[in-house]
Coordinates of C-alpha atoms and ligand atoms in Angstrom, one line a residue:
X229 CA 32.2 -14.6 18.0
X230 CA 33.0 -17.4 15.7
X231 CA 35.4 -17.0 12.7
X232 CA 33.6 -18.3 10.1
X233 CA 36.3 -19.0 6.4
X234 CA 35.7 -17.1 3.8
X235 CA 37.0 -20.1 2.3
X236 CA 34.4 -22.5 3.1
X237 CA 32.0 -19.8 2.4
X238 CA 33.4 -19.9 -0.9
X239 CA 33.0 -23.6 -1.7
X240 CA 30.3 -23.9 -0.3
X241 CA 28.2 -21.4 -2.4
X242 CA 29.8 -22.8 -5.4
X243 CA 29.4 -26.8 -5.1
X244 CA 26.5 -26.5 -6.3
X245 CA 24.5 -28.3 -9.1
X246 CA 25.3 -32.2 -7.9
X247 CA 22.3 -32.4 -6.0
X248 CA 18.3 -32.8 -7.2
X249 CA 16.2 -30.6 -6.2
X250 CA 12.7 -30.4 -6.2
X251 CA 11.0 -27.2 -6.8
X252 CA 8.1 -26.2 -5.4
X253 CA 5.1 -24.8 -7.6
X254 CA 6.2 -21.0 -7.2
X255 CA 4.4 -18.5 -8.3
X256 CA 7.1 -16.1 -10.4
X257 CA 7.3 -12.2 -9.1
X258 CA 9.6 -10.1 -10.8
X259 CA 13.5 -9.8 -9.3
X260 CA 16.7 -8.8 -10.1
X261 CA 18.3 -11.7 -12.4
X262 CA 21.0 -13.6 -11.2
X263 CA 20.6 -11.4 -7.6
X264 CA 20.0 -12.4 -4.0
X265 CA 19.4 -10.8 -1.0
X266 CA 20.9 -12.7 1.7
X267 CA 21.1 -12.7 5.7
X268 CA 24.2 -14.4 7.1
X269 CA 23.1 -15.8 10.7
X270 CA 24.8 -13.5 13.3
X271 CA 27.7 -16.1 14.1
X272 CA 29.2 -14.9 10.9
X273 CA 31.9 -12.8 11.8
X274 CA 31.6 -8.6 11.0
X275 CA 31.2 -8.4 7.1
X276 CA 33.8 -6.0 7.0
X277 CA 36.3 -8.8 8.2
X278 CA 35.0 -11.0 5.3
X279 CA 36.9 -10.5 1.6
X280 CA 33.6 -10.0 0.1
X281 CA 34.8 -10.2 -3.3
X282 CA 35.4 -13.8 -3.3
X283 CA 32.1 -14.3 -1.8
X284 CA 30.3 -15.4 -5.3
X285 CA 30.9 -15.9 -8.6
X286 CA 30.5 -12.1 -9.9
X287 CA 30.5 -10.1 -6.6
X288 CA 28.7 -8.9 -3.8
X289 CA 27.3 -5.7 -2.1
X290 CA 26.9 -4.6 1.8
X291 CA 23.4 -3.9 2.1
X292 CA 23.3 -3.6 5.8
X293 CA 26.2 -4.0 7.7
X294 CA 24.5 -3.5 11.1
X295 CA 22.2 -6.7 10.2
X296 CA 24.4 -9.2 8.6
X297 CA 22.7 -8.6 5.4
X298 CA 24.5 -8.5 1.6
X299 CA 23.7 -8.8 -2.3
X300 CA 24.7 -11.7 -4.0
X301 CA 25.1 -12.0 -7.8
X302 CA 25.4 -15.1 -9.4
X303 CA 25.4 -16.4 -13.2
X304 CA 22.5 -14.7 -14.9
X305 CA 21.5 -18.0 -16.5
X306 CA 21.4 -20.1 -13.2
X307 CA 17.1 -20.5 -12.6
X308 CA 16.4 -18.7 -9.8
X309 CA 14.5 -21.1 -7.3
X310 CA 18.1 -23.2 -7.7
X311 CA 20.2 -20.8 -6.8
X312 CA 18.1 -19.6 -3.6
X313 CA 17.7 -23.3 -2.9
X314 CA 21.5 -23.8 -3.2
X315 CA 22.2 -20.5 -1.1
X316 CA 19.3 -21.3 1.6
X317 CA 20.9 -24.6 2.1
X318 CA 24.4 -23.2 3.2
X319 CA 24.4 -23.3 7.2
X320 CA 25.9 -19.6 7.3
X321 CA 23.1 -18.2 5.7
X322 CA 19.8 -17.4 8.0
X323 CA 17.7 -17.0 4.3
X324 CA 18.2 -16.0 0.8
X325 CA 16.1 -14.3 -1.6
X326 CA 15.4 -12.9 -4.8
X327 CA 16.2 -9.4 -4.9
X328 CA 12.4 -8.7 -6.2
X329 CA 12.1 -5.5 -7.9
X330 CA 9.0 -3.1 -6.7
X331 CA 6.6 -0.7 -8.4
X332 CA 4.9 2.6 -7.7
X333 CA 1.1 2.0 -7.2
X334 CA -0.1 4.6 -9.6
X335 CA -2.6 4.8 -12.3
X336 CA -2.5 8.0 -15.0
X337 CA -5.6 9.4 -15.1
X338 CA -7.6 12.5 -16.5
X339 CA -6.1 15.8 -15.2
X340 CA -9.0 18.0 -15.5
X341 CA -10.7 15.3 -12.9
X342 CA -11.0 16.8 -9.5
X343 CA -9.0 19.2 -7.5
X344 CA -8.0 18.1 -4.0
X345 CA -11.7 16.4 -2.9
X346 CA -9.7 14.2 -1.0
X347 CA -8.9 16.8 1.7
X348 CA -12.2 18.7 1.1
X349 CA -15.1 17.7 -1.0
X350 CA -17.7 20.0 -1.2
X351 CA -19.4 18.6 -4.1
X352 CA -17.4 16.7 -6.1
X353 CA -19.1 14.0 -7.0
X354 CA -20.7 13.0 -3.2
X355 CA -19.9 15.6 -0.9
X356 CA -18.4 15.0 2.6
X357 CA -16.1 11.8 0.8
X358 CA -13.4 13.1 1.7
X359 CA -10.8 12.9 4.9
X360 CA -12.5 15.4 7.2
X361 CA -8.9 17.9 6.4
X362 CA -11.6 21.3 6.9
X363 CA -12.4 20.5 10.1
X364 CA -9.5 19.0 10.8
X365 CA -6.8 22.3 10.4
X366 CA -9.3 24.0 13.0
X367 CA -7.6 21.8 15.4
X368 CA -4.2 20.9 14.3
X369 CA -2.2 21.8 10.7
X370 CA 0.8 19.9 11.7
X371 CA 4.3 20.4 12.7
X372 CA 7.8 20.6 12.1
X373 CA 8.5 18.3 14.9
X374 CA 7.2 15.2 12.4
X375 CA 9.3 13.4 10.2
X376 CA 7.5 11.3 7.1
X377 CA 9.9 9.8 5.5
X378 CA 8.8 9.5 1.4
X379 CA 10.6 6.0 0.7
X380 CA 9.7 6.6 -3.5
X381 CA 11.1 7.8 -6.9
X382 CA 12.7 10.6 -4.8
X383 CA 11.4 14.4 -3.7
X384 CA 11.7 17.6 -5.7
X385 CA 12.6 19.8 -3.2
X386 CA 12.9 22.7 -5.5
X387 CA 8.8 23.1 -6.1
X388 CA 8.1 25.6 -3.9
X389 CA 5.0 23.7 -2.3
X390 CA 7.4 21.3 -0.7
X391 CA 11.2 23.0 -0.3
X392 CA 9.5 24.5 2.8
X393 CA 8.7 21.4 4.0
X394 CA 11.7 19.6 3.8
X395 CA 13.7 17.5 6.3
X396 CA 17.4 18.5 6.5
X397 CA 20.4 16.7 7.7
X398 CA 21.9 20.0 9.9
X399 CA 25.4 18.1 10.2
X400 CA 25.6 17.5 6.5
X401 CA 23.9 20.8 5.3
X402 CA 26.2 22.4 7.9
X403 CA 29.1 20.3 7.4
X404 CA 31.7 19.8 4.4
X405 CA 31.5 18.7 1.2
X406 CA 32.5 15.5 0.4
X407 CA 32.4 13.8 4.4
X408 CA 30.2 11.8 6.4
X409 CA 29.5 14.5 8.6
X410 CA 27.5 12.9 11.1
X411 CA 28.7 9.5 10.7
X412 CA 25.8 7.7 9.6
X413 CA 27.8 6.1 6.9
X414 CA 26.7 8.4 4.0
X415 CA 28.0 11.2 2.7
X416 CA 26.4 14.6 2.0
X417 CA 22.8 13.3 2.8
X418 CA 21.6 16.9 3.0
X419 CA 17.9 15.7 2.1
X420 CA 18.1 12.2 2.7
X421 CA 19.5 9.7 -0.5
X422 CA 19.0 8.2 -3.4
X423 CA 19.6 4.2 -3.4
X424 CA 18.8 4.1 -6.6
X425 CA 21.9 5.6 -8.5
X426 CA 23.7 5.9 -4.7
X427 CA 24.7 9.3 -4.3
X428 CA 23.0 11.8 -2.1
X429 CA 21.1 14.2 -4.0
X430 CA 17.4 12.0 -4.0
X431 CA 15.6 14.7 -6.4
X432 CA 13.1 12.8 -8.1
X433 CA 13.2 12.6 -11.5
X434 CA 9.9 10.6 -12.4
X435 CA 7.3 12.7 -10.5
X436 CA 5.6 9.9 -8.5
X437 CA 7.5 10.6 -5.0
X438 CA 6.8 14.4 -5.3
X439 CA 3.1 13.9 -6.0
X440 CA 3.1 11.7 -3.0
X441 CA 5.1 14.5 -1.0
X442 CA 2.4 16.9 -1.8
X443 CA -0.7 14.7 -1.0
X444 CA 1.4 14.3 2.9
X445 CA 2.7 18.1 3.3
X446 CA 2.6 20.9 0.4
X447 CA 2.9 24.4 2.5
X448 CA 0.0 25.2 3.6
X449 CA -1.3 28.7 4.2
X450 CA 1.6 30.4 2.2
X451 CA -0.4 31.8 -0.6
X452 CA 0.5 29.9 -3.3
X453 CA 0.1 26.2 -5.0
X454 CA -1.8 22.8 -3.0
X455 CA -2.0 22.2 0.3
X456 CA -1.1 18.7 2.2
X457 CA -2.9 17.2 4.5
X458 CA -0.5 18.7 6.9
X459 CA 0.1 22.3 6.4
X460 CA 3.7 21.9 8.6
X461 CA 5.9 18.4 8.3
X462 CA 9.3 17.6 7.5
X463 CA 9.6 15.2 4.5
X464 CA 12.6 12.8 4.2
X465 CA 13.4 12.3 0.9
X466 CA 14.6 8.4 0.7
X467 CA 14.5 7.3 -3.3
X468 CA 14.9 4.0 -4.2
X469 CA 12.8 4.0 -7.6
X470 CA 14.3 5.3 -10.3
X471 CA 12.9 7.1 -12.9
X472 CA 10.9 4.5 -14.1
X473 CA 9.6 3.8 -11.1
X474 CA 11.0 0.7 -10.0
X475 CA 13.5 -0.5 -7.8
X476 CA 14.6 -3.2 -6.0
X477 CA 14.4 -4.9 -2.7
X478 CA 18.2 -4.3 -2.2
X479 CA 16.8 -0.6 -1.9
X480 CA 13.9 -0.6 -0.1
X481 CA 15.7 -2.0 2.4
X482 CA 18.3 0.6 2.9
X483 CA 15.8 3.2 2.4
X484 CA 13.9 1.7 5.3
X485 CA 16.9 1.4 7.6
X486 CA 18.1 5.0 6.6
X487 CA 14.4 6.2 8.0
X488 CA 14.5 4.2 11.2
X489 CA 18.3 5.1 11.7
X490 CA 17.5 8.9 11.2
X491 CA 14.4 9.3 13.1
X492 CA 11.7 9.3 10.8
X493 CA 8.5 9.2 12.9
X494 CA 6.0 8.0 9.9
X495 CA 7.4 6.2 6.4
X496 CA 4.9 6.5 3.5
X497 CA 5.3 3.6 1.2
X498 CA 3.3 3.9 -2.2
X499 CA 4.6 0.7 -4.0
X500 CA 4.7 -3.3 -4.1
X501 CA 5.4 -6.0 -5.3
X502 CA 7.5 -9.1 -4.9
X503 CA 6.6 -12.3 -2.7
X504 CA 7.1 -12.3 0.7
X505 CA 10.6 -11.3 1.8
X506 CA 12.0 -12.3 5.4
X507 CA 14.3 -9.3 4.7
X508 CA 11.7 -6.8 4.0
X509 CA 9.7 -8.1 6.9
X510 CA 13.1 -7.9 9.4
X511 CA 13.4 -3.6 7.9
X512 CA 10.0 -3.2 8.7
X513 CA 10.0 -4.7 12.1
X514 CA 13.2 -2.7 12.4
X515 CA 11.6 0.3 12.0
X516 CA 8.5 -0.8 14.4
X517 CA 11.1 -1.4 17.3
X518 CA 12.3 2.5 16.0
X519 CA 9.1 3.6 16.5
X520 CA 7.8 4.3 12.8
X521 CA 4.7 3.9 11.3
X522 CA 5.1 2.3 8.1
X523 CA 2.2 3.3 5.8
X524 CA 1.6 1.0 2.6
X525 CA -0.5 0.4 -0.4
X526 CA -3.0 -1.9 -0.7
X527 CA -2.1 -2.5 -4.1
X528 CA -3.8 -1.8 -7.6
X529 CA -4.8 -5.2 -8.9
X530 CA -7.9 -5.6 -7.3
X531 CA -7.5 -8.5 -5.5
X532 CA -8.5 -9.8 -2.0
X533 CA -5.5 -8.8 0.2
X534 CA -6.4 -11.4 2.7
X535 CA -6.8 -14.4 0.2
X536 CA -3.6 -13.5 -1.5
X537 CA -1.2 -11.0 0.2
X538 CA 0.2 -7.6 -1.4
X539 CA 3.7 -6.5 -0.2
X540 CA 4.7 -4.8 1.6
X541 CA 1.2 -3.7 2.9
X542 CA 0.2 -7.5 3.9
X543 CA 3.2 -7.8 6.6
X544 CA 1.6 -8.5 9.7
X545 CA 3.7 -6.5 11.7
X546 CA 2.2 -3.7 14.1
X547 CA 3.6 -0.6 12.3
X548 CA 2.3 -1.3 9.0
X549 CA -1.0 0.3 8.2
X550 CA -2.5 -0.8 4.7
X551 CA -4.3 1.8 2.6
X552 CA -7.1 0.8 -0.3
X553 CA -8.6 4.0 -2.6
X554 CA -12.0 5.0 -2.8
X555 CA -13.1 7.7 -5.3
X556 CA -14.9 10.8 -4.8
X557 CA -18.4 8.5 -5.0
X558 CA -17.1 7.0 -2.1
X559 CA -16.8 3.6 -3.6
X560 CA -14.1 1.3 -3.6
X561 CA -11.8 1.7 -6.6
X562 CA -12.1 -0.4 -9.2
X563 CA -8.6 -0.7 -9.5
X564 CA -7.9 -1.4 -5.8
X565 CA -6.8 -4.6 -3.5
X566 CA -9.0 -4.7 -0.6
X567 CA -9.4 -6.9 2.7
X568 CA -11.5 -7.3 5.6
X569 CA -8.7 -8.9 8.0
X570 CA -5.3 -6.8 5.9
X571 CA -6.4 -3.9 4.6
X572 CA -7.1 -1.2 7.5
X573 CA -8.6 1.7 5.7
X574 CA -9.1 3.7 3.1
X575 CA -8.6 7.0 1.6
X576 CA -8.9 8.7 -1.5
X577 CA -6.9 7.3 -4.6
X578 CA -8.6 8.8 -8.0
X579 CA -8.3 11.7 -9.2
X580 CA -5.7 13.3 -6.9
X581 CA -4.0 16.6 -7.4
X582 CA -0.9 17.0 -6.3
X583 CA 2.6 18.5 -7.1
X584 CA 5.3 16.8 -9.5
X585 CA 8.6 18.0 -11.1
X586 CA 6.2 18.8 -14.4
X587 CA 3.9 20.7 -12.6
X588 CA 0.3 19.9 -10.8
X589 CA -0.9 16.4 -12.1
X590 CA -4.0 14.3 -11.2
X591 CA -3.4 10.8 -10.9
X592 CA -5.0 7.6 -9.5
X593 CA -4.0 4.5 -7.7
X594 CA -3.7 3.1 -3.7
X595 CA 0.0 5.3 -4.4
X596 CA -2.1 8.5 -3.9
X597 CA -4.5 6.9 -0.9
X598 CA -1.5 6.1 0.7
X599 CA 0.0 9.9 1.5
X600 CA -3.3 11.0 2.5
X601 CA -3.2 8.6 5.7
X602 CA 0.9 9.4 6.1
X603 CA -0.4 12.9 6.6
X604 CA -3.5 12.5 9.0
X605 CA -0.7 10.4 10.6
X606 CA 1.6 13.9 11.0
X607 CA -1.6 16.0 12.3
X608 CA -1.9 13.3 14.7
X609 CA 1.6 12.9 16.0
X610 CA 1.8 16.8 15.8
X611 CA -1.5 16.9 18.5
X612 CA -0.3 14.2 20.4
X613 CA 4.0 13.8 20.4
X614 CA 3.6 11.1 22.7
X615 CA 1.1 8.6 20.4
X616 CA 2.9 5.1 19.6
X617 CA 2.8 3.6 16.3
X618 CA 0.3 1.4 17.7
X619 CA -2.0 3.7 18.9
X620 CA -2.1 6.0 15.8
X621 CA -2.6 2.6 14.0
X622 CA -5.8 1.8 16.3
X623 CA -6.9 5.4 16.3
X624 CA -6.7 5.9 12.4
X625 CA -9.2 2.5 12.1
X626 CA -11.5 3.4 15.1
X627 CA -12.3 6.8 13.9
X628 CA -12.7 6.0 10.0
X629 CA -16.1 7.3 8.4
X630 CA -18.2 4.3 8.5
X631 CA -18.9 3.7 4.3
X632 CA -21.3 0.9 3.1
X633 CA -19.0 -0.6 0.5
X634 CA -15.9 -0.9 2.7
X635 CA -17.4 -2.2 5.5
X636 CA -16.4 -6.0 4.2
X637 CA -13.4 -4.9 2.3
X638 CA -11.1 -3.1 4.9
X639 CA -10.6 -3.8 8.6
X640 CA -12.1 -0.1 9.4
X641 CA -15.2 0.0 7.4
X642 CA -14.5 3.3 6.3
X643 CA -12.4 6.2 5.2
X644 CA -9.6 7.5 7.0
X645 CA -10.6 10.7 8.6
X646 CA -8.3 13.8 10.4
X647 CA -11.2 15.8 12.0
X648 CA -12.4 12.5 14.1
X649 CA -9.4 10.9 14.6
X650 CA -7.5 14.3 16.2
X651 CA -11.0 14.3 18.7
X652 CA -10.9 10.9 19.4
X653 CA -14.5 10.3 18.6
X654 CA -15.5 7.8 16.5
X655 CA -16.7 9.6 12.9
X656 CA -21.0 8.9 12.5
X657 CA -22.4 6.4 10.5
X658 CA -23.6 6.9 7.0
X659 CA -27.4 7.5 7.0
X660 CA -27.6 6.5 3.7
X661 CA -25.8 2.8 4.6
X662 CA -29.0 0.4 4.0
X663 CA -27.0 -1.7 6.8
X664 CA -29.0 0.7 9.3
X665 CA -32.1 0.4 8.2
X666 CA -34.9 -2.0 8.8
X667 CA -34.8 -5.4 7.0
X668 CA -36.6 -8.3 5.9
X669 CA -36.4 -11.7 4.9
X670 CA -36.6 -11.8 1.0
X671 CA -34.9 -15.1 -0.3
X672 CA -33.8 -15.0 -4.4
X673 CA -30.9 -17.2 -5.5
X674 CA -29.6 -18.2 -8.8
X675 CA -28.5 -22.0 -9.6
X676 CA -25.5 -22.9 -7.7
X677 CA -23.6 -23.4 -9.8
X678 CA -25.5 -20.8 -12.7
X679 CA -25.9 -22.0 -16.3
X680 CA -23.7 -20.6 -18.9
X681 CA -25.1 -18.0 -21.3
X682 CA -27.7 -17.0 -19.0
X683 CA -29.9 -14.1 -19.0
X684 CA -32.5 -13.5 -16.8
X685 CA -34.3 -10.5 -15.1
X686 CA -36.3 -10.2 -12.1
X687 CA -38.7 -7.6 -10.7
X688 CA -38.2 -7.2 -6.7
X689 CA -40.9 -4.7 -5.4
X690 CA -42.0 -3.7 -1.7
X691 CA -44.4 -1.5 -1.0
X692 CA -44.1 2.0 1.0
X693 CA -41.1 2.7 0.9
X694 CA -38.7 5.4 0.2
X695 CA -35.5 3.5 -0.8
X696 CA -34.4 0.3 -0.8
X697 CA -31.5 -2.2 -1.4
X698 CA -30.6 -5.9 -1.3
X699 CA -28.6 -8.0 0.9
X700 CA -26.2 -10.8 -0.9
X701 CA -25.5 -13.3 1.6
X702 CA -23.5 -14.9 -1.1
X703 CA -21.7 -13.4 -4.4
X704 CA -19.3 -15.0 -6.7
X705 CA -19.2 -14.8 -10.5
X706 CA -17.0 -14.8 -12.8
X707 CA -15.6 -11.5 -12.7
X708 CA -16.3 -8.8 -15.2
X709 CA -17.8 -11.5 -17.1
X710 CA -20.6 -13.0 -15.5
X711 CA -22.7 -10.0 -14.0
X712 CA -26.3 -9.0 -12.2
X713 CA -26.8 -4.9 -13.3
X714 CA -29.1 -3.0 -11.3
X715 CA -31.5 -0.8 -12.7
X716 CA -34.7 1.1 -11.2
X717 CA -38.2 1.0 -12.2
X718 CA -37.6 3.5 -15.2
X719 CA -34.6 1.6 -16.5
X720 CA -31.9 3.7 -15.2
X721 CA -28.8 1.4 -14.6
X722 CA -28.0 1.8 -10.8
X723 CA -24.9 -0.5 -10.8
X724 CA -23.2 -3.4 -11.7
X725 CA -21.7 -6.4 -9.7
X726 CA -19.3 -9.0 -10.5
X727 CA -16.9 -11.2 -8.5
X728 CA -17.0 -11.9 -5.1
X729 CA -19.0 -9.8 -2.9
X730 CA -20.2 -11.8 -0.1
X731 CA -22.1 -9.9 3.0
X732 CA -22.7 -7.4 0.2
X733 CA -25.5 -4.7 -0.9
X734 CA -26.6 -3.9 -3.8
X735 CA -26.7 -0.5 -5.0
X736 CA -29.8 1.6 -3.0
X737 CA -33.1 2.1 -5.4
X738 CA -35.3 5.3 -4.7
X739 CA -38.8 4.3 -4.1
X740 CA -40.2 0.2 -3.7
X741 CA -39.0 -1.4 -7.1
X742 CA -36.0 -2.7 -8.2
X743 CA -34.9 -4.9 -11.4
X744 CA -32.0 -7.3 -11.4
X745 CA -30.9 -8.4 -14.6
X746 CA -28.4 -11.9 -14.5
X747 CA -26.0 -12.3 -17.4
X748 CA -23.2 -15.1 -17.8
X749 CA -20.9 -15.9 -20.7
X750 CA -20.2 -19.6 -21.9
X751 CA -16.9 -20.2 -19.6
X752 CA -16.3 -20.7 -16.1
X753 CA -19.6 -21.2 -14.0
X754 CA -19.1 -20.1 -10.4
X755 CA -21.4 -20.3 -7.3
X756 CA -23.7 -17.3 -8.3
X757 CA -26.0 -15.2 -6.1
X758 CA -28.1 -16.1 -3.2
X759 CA -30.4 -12.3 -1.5
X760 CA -31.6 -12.9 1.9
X761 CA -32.9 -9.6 2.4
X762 CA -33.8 -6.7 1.7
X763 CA -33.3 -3.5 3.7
X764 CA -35.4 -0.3 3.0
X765 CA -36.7 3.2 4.9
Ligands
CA115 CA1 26.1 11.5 6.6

């Protein structure tokens, strides 16, 4: 191997500021200031050769031996898209980036909301929205033989819904205090670790990781508190958001490495943010080539996933599975990121019950979609050992509940469901989709572009029929401010749509009429609407 200087390594990372650069119109995400996550290529000698101190101005950190990879920190003041410029230019550096800080993907939300429809809904709102979990622990409620791996704001496992369902480190629980027991380069990691405040006790101490914990695994069938989605599972407990739920890409990554080093069959990944990282990309892949599923969410800012990616959930990399939320109306929440070609499926993400360090707490967001898909993940790899990422990947999409709204907003169409997905059947379609029904030609269109300050109703009737909806070949407005709100014959308000809902229906109208009342503000005129059809029964 070559013997690269520290020395030159040194100067080079220093001389900097003679040259012009130019800087590209990047879009800001939040990072660490004045810290960088750098890969040196693999030429570069063993890190533990290097005299790391000397490497920058004001230190640096071993993030991952094993791949080459360290924290930089340079002077706070230095603008950041200079000093990665300066650092990606040095020839023993493979890339360089900011050490972006991530969030959980939660909401709060009204505890007295639901209780558990996500596993069974039994008329909460719509019945049957939910993930199939009745049916589904007739065939399989899960087994110790799965690891999910919580990579989060830690695990509480004192609460008696999930100490059951822990993963232990036998060498370290068996071992003494105060050694690396079993080598792995940590010491004491009974439950896994926290890479947040690095030591190795990761309870959590914001809530978020143990609501997710519950969603994937709370003992089942024991008598007391929830129920996961899988009665039996062992749940790593990897924190690297602290308890104010952030944390940085420096520990993600370790987290992520930690799982795939130890064996974590599934890692359940409820937060993002950041642009896209090479380095996060390389753990992830990591963990692919270990043979994890890495479950992600979508992402709570309701954006199109596929016109602007979400990390870590947009990584096109085979393990990654990306989860949007619906609620217990089985529509898309308002809240969540969605895409036809990056988001996979969805799953229930308002309202959830679930265990914290405070007690049982409903709360919202793609965070609490995400565990729900982790867990029909560990029923399936506890029916079927031998499934590869891949194929619980394809199988959780192929068997997803076919739901009108989603079928343009998430690769699947549907909702992630256990019962179908353990039989290998595909789940049926929705009846009550006006995709199935019959359909005719029924043209209506706004200006293109529409006027400002607009306000305009129409009447759309057909007669004989018991229900009926329209097709938009085309929607874009402005969104929540330029709107069409559907009502039916009496008034009622059915629905409202705004934004961009191409290859969209409206809301379904009992009976043959139907108004459609237009309203724009004075600002920002977009394309409008244009109906081709109408589908009825
Ligand atoms: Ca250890």
């Amino acid at each position: 191997m070559k013997r690269i200087s520290i020395k030159k390594i040194c100067v080079s990372l220093i001389a900097i500021g003679l040259t012009q650069y130019t800087f590209a119109n990047v879009e800001q995400f939040e990072a660490v200031p004045g810290e960088y996550v750098v890969k040196l290529k693999n030429d570069v000698k063993s890190l533990t050769d290097l005299n790391l101190e000397k490497f920058a101005t004001q230190g640096v950190r071993v993030i991952s031996e094993e791949n080459n990879t360290i924290l930089v920190k340079r002077e706070f003041l230095e603008k950041t898209q200079f000093a990665l410029t300066a650092l990606n230019n040095q020839p023993e550096i493979e890339y360089a980036e900011p050490n972006y800080i991530y969030r959980t993907n939660r909401l709060p939300d009204d505890p007295e909301l639901s209780k558990l429809w996500g596993l069974v809904n039994k008329g909460n709102a719509l019945a049957g929205v939910d993930i199939g979990a009745e049916q589904a622990w007739d065939i399989q409620t899960g087994s110790k033989k799965v690891i999910v791996a919580v990579i989060d704001t830690g695990v509480d496992y004192t609460l008696s819904d999930l100490s059951p369902n822990m993963w232990t480190n036998d060498a370290e629980l068996n071992g003494e205090a105060g050694k690396d027991d079993d080598g792995n380069g940590y010491i004491d990691d009974v439950y896994g670790y926290d890479f947040a405040n690095t030591d190795s006790d990761p309870i959590d101490d914001h809530g978020h990781g143990s609501h997710c914990s519950g969603t994937i695994g709370a003992k089942g069938n024991d008598g007391k508190g929830l129920v996961g989605v899988a009665w039996n599972v062992r749940i790593m407990a990897l924190k690297f958001l602290t308890k104010s739920g952030s944390g940085s890409l420096e520990g993600a990554l370790k987290s992520i490495d930690y799982a795939s080093k130890m064996g974590a069959n599934i890692m359940s990944n409820s937060w993002g943010g950041g642009s896209h990282s090479q380095a996060l990309e390389d753990a992830i892949k990591r963990a692919s080539d270990a043979g994890a599923l890495f479950v992600a969410a979508a992402g709570n800012h309701s954006g199109d996933n596929d016109a602007k990616p979400t990390y870590p959930a947009t990584y096109d990399v085979e393990n990654v599975v990306s989860v949007a939320a619906i609620d217990n109306n089985g529509r898309l929440a308002g809240f969540s990121c969605y895409g036809q070609k990056t988001v996979d499926v969805a799953a229930p993400g308002v309202g959830i019950l679930s265990s914290t360090p405070g007690g049982y707490k409903s709360w919202s967001g793609t965070s609490m979609a995400t565990p729900h898909v982790s867990g029909i993940a560990a029923l399936l790899l506890s029916e079927f050992p031998e499934m590869t990422h891949k194929e619980i990947k394809e199988r959780l999409i192929a068997t997803a509940k076919p739901l009108s709204q989603l079928r343009v907003k998430t690769v699947a169409g549907g909702v992630a469901n256990a019962y179908y997905a353990l039989l290998n059947e595909p789940a049926p379609k929705d009846p009550n989709d006006p995709y199935y029904w019959a359909s005719k030609e029924y043209k209506l269109e706004t200006a293109h572009p529409y006027l400002g300050s607009t306000s305009k109703q129409w009447v759309i009737e057909l007669d004989s029929v018991s229900a009926m909806a329209l097709h938009f070949k085309r929607f874009d407005t402005e969104k929540s401010y330029d709107k069409v709100t559907f009502k039916d014959a009496d008034g009622n308000i059915l629905g409202i749509m705004s934004g961009v809902n191409d290859d969209s229906f409206s809301p379904v109208v009992t009976g043959g009429k139907m108004i459609i009342q237009f309203d724009s503000d004075k600002s920002v005129n977009k394309f409008g609407f244009e109906i081709d059809a109408i589908s009825y029964r």
